[in-house]
Amino acid sequence: MVSVKFYGNEAVPLEMHKVRIVQKLNLPPVERRLEKMSAAGNNTFLLQNADVFLDMLTDSGVNAMSDQQQAAMLVADDSYAGSATYTRLENKLREIFGMRYFLPTHQGRACEHILAKVLVTPGSVVPMNYHFTTTKAHITLMGGSVEELVTDAGLEVVSAEPFKGNMDIAKLRAVIRQRGAANIAFVRMESGTNLIGGQPFSLQNLADVSAVCRDTGVLLVLDASLLADNLYFNKVREDACKDLSIREIARATADLCDVIYFSARKLGCARGGGICIRDEAIYHKMRPLVPLYEGFLTYGGMSVREMEVLTVGLEETMDEDMINQGPQFIAYMVEQLLERGVPVITPAGGLGCHINAKEFVDHIPQEQYPAGALASALYIASGIRGMERGTLSEQREPDGREVFANMELVRLALPRRVFTLSQVKYAVDRIAWLYDNRKLIGGLKFVEEPEVLRFFYGLLKPVSDWQDRLVAKFRADFGDSL
């Protein structure tokens, strides 16, 4: 890893790349931002990108490609079957992960669909370090259930624990013993636990989980969508990995698992996905679903250009100087917000900076969706689009009761190689102003609530005129500034 110190002792992340393509941004005035937020039903997913200044909603499909990835598009073989492009991708995955079989899909949730169709049966259970929204939805739609077994440290908002994504091994053994190994569909480990701050697991913890699975004959499935961040944290935080290359850590990780699936919209900075499988029998069970739901076996819903991009992106993921920019920018943003007293998840994880809305707007009850309200307020104050990761992202019980989230977070994703340091500083400035004026922020309530994955397209409205008062305070403090 490249190490560069500044003479002035200022600790700032130094990008090991240069920008060669730019896209113009637009920052509407605050009154216009309020109009757009209202029109979107206070749901940041429903904002038009033309009305967004810094899009920190997600890193899915919006990471910047390298010059080598763009160049690779030009050599794509667009044959429907037997494409050389597919062969290059398959060989790269075998080289990195060492698994014989590969099934391409159009994105990560397509992998989850196939896994649930094949492996989940009514009454079965999937233990995992922590759930992700679409993963849980696919499992429950097939009649299964989820057991979240993240260690207690994983749910501590402020912590120095380096691997808050670790699974509790004692709890895993207890679930398998109580439910019976035959009723465990599979054990799922998520690299970079999305809903609790992008927190990694240690390689040692994965080894411990793998040992339990192999002792009991249970499949171990890895969601590797955020593997790049997890590999970086293994390298810099885990003593046993310090002398290993990123490639060696990736292979050691894969060797502990039976199935690896991923969204290439995250891993590899492309648009697609895939399932790597060790066992031939499982491969043959899953294979028929690819042409049925996705596309032919050698493209699986991906364009061949994206497959070429993914092949290059996977190789670039093995380069520490390519994958460190995201975690370093996130750490910088977290540190700057902490200096200003803003409550955030610590230690800094991958994917993005996570604001602790439960503390930021502690006057808003969970039934009024504090993280959703804060995401709405942040867009109005700054033009920054973040994502609610709290109760709004959960799903009601069948009887209509709310499921209150363990954490109420606003996730500010930092897509790889996209934002500049001045843009990160702008975000910090506006968040700090909003924190000083946090008592102006009020709650939200649904006016249109979908039954499944409501956070994607549900519509909400403020419980009072708090948004108008927030705009008035912005104008009083910032004058005619955008």
PDB file of N, CA and C in Angstrom, residues 30 109 113 118 133 148 150 171 196 352 360:
ATOM      1  N   VAL A  30     -32.773  26.303  -2.057  1.00  0.00           N
ATOM      2  CA  VAL A  30     -33.403  25.554  -0.971  1.00  0.00           C
ATOM      3  C   VAL A  30     -34.918  25.471  -1.130  1.00  0.00           C
ATOM      4  N   ARG A 109     -29.712  -9.088  -6.335  1.00  0.00           N
ATOM      5  CA  ARG A 109     -30.958  -9.657  -5.819  1.00  0.00           C
ATOM      6  C   ARG A 109     -31.469 -10.801  -6.683  1.00  0.00           C
ATOM      7  N   HIS A 113     -32.665 -14.386  -5.301  1.00  0.00           N
ATOM      8  CA  HIS A 113     -33.875 -15.060  -5.781  1.00  0.00           C
ATOM      9  C   HIS A 113     -33.583 -16.528  -6.074  1.00  0.00           C
ATOM     10  N   VAL A 118     -33.928 -22.334  -4.554  1.00  0.00           N
ATOM     11  CA  VAL A 118     -33.319 -23.659  -4.506  1.00  0.00           C
ATOM     12  C   VAL A 118     -33.120 -24.164  -3.081  1.00  0.00           C
ATOM     13  N   THR A 133     -32.172  -6.032   3.226  1.00  0.00           N
ATOM     14  CA  THR A 133     -33.611  -5.923   2.939  1.00  0.00           C
ATOM     15  C   THR A 133     -34.095  -6.947   1.909  1.00  0.00           C
ATOM     16  N   GLU A 148     -30.767 -13.333  13.098  1.00  0.00           N
ATOM     17  CA  GLU A 148     -29.618 -12.424  13.076  1.00  0.00           C
ATOM     18  C   GLU A 148     -28.716 -12.716  14.270  1.00  0.00           C
ATOM     19  N   VAL A 150     -25.411 -11.408  14.730  1.00  0.00           N
ATOM     20  CA  VAL A 150     -24.257 -10.522  14.870  1.00  0.00           C
ATOM     21  C   VAL A 150     -23.887 -10.426  16.347  1.00  0.00           C
ATOM     22  N   LYS A 171     -24.050 -18.341  19.527  1.00  0.00           N
ATOM     23  CA  LYS A 171     -25.440 -18.228  19.082  1.00  0.00           C
ATOM     24  C   LYS A 171     -25.693 -19.082  17.848  1.00  0.00           C
ATOM     25  N   ILE A 196     -25.997  -1.999   9.320  1.00  0.00           N
ATOM     26  CA  ILE A 196     -25.461  -1.548  10.610  1.00  0.00           C
ATOM     27  C   ILE A 196     -24.145  -0.805  10.434  1.00  0.00           C
ATOM     28  N   GLY A 352     -20.206   3.726   3.129  1.00  0.00           N
ATOM     29  CA  GLY A 352     -20.504   5.134   3.329  1.00  0.00           C
ATOM     30  C   GLY A 352     -20.392   5.548   4.783  1.00  0.00           C
ATOM     31  N   PHE A 360     -29.248  11.898  16.646  1.00  0.00           N
ATOM     32  CA  PHE A 360     -29.292  13.187  15.947  1.00  0.00           C
ATOM     33  C   PHE A 360     -30.634  13.860  16.174  1.00  0.00           C
TER      34      PHE A 360
END
